[in-house]
PDB file of C-alpha atoms and ligand atoms in Angstrom:
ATOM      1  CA  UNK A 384     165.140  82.696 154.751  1.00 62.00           C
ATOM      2  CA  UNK A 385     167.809  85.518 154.930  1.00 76.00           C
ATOM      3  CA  UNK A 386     166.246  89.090 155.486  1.00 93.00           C
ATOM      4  CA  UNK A 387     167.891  91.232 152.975  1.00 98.00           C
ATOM      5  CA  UNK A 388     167.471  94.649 151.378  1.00 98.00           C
ATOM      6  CA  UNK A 389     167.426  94.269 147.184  1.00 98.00           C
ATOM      7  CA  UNK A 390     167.948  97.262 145.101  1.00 98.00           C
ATOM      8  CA  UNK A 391     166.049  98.152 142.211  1.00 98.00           C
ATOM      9  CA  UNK A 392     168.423  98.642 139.143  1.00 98.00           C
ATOM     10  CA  UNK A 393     165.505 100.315 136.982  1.00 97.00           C
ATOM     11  CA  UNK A 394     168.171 101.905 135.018  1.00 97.00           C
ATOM     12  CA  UNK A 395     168.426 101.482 130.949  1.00 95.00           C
ATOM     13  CA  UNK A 396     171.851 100.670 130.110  1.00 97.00           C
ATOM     14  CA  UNK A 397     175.101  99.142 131.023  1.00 97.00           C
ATOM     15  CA  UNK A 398     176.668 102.018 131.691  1.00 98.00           C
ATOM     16  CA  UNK A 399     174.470 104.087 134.464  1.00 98.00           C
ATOM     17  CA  UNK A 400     174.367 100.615 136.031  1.00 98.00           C
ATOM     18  CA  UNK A 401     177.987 100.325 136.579  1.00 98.00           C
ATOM     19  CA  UNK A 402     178.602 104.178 137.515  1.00 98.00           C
ATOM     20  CA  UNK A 403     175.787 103.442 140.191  1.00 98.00           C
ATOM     21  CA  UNK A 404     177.495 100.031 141.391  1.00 98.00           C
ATOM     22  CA  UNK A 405     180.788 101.304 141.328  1.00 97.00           C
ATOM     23  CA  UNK A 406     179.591 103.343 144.392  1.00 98.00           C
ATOM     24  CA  UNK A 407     179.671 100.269 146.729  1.00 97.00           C
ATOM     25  CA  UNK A 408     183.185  99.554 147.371  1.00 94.00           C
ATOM     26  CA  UNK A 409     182.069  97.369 150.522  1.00 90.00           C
ATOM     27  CA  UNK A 410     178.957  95.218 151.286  1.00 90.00           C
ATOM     28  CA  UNK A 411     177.914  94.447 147.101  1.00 96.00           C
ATOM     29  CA  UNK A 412     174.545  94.942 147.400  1.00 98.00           C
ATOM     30  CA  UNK A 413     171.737  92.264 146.011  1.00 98.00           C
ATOM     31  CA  UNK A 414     170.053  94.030 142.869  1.00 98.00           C
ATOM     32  CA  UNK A 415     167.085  93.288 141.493  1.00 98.00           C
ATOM     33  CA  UNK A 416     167.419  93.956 137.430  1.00 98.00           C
ATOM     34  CA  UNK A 417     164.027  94.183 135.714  1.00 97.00           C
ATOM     35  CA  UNK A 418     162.702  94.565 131.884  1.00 97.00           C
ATOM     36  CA  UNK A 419     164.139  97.961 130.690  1.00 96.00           C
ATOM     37  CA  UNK A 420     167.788  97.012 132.140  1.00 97.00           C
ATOM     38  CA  UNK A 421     167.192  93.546 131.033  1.00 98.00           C
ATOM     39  CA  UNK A 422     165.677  94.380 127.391  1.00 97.00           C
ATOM     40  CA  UNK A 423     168.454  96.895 126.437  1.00 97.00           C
ATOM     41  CA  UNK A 424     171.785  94.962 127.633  1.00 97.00           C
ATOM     42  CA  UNK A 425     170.345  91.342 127.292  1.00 97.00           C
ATOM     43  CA  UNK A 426     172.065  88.314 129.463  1.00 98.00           C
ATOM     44  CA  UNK A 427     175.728  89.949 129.507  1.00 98.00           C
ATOM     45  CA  UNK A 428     174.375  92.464 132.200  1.00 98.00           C
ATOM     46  CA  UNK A 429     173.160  89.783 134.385  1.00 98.00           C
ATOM     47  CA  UNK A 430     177.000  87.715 133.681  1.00 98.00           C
ATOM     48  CA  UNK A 431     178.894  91.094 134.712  1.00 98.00           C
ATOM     49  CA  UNK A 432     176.924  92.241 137.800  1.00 98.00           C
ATOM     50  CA  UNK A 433     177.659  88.427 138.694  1.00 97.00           C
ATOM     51  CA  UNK A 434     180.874  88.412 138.063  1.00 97.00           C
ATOM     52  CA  UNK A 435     181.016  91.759 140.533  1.00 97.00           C
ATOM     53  CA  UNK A 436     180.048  89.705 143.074  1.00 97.00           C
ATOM     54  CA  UNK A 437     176.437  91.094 143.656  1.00 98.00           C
ATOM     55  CA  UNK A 438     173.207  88.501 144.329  1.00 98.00           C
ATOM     56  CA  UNK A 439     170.830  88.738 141.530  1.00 98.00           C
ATOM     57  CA  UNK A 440     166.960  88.805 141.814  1.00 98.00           C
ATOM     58  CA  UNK A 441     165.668  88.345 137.905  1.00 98.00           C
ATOM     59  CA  UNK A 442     162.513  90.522 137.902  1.00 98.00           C
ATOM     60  CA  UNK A 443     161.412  89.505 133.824  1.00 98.00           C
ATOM     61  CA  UNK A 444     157.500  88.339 135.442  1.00 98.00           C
ATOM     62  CA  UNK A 445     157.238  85.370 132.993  1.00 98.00           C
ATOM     63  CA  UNK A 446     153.661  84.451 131.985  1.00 98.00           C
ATOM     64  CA  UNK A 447     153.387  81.706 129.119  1.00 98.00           C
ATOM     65  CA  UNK A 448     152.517  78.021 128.147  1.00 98.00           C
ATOM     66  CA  UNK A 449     154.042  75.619 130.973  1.00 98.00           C
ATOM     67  CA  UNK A 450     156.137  74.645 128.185  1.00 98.00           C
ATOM     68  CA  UNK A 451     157.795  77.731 127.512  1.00 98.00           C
ATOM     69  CA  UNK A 452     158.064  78.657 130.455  1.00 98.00           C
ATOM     70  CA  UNK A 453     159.747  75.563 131.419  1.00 98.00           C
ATOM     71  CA  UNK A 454     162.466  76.041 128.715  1.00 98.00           C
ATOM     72  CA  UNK A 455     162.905  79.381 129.555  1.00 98.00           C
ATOM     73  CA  UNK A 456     163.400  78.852 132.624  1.00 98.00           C
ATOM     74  CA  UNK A 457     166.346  76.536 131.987  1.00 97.00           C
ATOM     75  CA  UNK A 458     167.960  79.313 130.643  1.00 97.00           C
ATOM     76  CA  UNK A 459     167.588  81.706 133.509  1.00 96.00           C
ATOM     77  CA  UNK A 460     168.800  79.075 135.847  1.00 96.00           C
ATOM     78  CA  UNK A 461     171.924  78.865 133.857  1.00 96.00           C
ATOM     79  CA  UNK A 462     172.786  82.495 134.451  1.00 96.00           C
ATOM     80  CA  UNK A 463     172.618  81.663 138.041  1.00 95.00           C
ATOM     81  CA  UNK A 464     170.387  83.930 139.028  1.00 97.00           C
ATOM     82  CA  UNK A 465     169.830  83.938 142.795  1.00 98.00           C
ATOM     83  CA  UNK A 466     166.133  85.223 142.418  1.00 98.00           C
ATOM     84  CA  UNK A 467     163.547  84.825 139.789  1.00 98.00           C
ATOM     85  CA  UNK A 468     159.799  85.268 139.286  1.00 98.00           C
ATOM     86  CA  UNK A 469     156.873  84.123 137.149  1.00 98.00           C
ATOM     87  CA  UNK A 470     152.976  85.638 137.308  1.00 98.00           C
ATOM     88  CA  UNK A 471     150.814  83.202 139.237  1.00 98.00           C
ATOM     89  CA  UNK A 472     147.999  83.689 136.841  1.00 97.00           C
ATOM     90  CA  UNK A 473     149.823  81.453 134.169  1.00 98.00           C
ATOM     91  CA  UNK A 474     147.891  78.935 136.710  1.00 98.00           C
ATOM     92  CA  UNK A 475     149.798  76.364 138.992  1.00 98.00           C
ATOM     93  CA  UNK A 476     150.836  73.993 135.602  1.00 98.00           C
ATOM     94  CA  UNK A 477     152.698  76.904 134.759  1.00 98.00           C
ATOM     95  CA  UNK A 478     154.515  77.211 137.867  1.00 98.00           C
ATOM     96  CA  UNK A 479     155.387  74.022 138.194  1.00 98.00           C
ATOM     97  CA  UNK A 480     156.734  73.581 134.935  1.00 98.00           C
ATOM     98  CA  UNK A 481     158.867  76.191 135.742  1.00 98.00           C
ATOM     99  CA  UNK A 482     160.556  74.700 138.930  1.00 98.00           C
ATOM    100  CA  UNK A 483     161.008  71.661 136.624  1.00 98.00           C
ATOM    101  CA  UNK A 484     163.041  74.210 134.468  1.00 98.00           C
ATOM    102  CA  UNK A 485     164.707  76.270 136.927  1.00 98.00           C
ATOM    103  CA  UNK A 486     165.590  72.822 138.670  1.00 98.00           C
ATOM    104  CA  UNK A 487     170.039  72.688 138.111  1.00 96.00           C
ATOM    105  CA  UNK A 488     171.639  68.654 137.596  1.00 95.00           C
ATOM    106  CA  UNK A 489     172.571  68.911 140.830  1.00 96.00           C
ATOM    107  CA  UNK A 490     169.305  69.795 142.196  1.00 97.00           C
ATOM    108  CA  UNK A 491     169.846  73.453 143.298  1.00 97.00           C
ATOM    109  CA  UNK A 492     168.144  76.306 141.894  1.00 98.00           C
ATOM    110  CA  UNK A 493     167.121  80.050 142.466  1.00 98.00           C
ATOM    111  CA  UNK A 494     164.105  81.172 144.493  1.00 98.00           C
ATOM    112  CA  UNK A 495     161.152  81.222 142.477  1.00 98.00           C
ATOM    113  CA  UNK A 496     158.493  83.651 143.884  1.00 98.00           C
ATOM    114  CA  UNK A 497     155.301  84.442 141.886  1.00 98.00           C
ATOM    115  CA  UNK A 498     153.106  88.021 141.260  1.00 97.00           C
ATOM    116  CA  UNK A 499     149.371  87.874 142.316  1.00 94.00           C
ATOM    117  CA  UNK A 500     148.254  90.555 140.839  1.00 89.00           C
ATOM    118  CA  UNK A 501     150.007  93.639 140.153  1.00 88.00           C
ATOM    119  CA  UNK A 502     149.539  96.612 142.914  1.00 82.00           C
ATOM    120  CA  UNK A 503     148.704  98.759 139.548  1.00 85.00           C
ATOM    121  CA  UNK A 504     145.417  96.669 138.911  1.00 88.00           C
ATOM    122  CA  UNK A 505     142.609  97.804 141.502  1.00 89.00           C
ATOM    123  CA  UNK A 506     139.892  95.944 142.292  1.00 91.00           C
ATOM    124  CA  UNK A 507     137.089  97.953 140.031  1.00 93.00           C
ATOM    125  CA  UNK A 508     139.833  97.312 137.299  1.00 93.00           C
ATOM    126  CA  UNK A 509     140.495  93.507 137.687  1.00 93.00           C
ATOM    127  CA  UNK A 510     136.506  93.089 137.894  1.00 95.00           C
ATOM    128  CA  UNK A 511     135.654  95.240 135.002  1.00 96.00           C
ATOM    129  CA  UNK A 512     138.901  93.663 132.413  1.00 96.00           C
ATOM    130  CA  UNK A 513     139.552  90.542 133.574  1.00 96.00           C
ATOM    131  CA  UNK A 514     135.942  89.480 135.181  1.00 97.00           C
ATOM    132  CA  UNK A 515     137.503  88.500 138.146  1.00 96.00           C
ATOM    133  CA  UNK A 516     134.639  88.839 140.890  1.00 96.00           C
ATOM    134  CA  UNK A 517     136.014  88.369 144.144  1.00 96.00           C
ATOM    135  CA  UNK A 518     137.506  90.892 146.937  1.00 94.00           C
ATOM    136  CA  UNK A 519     140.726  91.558 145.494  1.00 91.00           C
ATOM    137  CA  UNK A 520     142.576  90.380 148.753  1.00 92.00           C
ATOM    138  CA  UNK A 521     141.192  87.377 148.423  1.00 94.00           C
ATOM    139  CA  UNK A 522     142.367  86.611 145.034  1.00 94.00           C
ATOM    140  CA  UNK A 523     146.310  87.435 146.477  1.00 94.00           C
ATOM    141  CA  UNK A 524     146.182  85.086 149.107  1.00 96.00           C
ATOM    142  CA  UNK A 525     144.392  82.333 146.466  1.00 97.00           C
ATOM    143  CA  UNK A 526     146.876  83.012 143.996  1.00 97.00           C
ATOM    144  CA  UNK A 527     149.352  82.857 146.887  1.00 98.00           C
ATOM    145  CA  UNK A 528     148.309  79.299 147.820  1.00 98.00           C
ATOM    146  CA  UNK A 529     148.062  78.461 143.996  1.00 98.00           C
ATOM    147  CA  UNK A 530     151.571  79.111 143.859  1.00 98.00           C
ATOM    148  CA  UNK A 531     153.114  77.507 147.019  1.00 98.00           C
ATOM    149  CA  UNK A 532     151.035  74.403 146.129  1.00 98.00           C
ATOM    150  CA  UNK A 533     152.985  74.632 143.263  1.00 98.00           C
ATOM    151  CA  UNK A 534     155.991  74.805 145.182  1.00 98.00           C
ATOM    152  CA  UNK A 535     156.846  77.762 144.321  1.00 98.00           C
ATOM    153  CA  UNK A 536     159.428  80.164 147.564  1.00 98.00           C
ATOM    154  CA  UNK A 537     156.954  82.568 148.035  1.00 98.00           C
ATOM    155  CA  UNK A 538     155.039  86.037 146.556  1.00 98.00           C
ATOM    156  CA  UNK A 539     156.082  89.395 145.390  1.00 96.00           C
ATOM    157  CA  UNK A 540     153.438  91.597 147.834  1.00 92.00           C
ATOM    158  CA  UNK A 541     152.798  94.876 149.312  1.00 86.00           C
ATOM    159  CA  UNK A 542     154.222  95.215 153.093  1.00 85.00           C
ATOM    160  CA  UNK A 543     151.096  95.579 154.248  1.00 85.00           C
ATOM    161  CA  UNK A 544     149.848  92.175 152.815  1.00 89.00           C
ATOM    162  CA  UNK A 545     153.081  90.417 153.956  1.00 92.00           C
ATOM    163  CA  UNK A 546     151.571  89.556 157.357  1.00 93.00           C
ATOM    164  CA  UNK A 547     148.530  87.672 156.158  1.00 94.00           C
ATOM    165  CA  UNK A 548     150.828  85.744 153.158  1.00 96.00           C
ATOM    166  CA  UNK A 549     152.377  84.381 156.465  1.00 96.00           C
ATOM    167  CA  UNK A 550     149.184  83.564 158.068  1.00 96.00           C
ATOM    168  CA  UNK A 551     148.000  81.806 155.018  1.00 96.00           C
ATOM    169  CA  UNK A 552     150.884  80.352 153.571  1.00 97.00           C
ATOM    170  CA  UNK A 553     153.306  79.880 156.541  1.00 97.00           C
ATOM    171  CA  UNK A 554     156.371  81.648 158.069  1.00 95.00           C
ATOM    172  CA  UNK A 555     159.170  80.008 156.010  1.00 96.00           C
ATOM    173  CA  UNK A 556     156.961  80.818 152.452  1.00 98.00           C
ATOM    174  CA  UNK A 557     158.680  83.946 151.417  1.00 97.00           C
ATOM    175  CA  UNK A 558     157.649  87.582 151.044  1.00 97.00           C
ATOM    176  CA  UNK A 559     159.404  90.305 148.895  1.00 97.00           C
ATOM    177  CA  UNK A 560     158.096  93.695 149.053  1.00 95.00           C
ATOM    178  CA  UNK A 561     158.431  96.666 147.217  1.00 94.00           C
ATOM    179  CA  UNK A 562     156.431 100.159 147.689  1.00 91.00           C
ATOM    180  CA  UNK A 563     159.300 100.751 150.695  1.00 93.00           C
ATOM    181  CA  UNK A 564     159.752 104.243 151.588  1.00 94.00           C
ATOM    182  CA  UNK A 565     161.912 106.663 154.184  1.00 95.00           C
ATOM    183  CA  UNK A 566     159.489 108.084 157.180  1.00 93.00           C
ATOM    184  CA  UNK A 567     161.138 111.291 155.767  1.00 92.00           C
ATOM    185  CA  UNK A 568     161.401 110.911 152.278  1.00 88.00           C
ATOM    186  CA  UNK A 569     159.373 111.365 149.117  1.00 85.00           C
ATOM    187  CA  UNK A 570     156.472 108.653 148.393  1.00 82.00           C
ATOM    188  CA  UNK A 571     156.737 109.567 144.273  1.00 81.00           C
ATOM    189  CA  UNK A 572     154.130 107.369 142.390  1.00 80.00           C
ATOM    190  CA  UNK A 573     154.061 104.644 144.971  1.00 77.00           C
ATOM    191  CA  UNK A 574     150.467 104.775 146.595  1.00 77.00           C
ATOM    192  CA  UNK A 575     150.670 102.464 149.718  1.00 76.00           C
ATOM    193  CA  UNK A 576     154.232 102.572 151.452  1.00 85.00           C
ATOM    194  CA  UNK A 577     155.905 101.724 154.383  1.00 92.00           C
ATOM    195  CA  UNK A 578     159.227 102.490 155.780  1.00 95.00           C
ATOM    196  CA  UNK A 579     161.817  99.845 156.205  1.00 96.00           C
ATOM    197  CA  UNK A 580     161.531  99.359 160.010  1.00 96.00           C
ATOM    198  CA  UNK A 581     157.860  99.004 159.385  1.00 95.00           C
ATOM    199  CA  UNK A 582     158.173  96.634 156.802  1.00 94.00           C
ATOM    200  CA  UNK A 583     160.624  94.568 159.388  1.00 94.00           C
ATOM    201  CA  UNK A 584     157.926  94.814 162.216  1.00 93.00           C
ATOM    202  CA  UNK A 585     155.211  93.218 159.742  1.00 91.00           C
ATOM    203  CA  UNK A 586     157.200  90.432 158.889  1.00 92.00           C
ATOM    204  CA  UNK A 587     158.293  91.209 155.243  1.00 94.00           C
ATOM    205  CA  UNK A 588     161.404  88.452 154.219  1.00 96.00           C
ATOM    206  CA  UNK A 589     162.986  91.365 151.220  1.00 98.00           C
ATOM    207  CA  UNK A 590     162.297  94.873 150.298  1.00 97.00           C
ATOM    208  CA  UNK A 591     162.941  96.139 147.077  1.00 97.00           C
ATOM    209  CA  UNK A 592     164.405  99.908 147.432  1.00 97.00           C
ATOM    210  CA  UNK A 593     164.389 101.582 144.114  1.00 97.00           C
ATOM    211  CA  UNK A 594     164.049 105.780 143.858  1.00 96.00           C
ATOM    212  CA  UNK A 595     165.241 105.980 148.026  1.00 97.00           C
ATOM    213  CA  UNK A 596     168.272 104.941 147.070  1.00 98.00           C
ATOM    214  CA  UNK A 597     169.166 104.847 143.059  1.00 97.00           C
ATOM    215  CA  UNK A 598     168.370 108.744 143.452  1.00 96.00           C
ATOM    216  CA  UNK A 599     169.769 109.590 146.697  1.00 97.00           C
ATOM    217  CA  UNK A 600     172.090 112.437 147.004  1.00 96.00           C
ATOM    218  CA  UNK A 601     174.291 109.318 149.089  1.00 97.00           C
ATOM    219  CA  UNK A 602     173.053 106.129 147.629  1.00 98.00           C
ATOM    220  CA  UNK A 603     175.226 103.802 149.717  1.00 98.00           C
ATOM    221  CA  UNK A 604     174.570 105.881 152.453  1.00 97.00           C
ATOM    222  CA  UNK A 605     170.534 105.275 151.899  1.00 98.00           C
ATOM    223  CA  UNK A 606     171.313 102.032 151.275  1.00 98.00           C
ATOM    224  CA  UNK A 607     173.262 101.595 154.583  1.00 97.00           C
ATOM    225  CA  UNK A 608     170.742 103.200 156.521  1.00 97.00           C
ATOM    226  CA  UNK A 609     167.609 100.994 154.438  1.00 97.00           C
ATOM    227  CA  UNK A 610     169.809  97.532 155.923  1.00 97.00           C
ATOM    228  CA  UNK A 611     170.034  99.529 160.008  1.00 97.00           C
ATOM    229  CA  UNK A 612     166.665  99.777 159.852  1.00 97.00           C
ATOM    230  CA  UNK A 613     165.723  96.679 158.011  1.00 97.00           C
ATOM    231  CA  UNK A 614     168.256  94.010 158.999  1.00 95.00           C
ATOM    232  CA  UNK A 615     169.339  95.755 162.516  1.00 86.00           C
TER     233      UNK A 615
HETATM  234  O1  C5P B1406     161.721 103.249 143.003  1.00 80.47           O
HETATM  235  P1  C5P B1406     160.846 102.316 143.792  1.00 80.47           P
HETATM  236  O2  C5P B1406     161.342 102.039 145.196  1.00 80.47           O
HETATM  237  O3  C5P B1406     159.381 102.715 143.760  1.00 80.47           O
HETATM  238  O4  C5P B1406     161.011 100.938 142.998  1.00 80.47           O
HETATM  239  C1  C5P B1406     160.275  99.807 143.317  1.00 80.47           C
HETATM  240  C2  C5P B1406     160.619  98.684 142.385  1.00 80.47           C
HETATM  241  O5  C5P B1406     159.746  97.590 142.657  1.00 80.47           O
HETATM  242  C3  C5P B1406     160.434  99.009 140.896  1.00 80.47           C
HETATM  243  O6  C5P B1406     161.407  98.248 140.166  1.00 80.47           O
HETATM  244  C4  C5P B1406     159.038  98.530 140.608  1.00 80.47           C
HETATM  245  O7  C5P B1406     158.858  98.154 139.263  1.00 80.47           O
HETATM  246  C5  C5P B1406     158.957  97.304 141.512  1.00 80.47           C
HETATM  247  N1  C5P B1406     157.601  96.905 141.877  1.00 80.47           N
HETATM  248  C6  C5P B1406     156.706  97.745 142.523  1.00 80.47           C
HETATM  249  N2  C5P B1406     155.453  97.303 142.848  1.00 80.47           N
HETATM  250  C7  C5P B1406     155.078  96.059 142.538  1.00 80.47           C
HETATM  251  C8  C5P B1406     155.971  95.199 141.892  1.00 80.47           C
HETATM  252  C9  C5P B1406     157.240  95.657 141.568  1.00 80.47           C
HETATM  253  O8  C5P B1406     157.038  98.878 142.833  1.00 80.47           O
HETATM  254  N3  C5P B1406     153.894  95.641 142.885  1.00 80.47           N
END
């Protein structure tokens, strides 16, 4: 799997997107585009940054009846989408109704990685809301093996759990990482963060760079410097 730095688009319309975008006049970055961007320009933003010639990772966390999310899906797939992602704890009939979905004629389709649970539930939190009783690590890497016995690429995860999502899972099962951060830049409202060589070292497959580089005084420049120390 191809180590690669994805950008976080967590802008809310067209518009900032493009003045961003039209920044990179070499290398076209790969972009993740999430809800807000998502929700307020609807499938036409994912066509155009396409048609710009950028790689696409579809950040819309889909969590439904295996149906559903089968037909869905579909849909995604036909945008051609490079990346997409689903929440494990829609259970392992979920996620493999949606590579059933996802799955093209001509039996390609995008990566399909899954969220274990989200870095803003803590452990007191999960046990108190959702009664679920075990060491919160432990529950990743289940919902980790849930998912690749589902056949699913791999798991959105912090860098620092990255390492032992390889252990468990394998080397080839893929690990995207957000929470990445400059040695000398600003953490903002990310709690646990590691810098990109860091995240390299521990064995992370794709970091997703939002603030570091969307609000850079130089984004290509950040961006640039995020694929030195990432990529080499
Ligand atoms: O700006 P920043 O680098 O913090 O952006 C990180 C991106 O990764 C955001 O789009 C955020 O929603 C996403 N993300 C995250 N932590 C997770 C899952 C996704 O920060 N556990």
């Amino acid at each position: 799997m191809g180590k690669d730095v994805i950008i976080a688009c967590d802008f809310d319309s067209a518009e900032k997107t493009f003045a961003f975008l039209d920044k990179f006049t070499g290398r076209k970055p790969f972009v993740k585009i999430g809800m807000e961007l998502y929700y307020a320009e609807g499938p036409s933003i994912v066509r155009e940054i396409k048609k710009r010639g950028h790689k696409i990772f579809l950040d819309l966390k889909l969590h439904d009846i295996p149906n559903t999310v089968k037909k869905s899906m579909a849909v995604l797939s036909r945008l051609d989408v490079d990346m997409t992602n689903l929440h494990a704890a829609g259970t392992g009939r979920m996620m493999e109704a949606a590579i059933e979905g996802l799955t093209r004629p001509d039996g390609t389709r995008p990566i399909l990685i899954a969220v274990t649970q989200l870095t803003s539930t803590d452990e007191e939190t999960m046990k108190r809301d959702l009664l679920i009783n075990e060491p919160i690590g432990e529950v990743v890497m289940h919902y980790a093996s849930v998912a690749k016995g589902a056949g699913l690429d791999g798991v959105v995860c912090s860098p620092l759990e990255a390492g032992a999502v390889h252990d468990r899972c394998g080397k080839d099962f893929v690990t995207v990482t957000p929470g990445v951060r400059f040695a000398d830049g600003d953490i903002g409202d990310q709690k646990r963060v590691m810098t990109p060589a860091e995240a390299k070292r521990i064995g992370s497959d794709y970091i997703v760079v939002g603030r570091p580089i969307t609000a850079a005084e130089d984004p290509v420049a950040a961006y640039e410097r995020c694929c030195a120390e990432f990529i080499g």
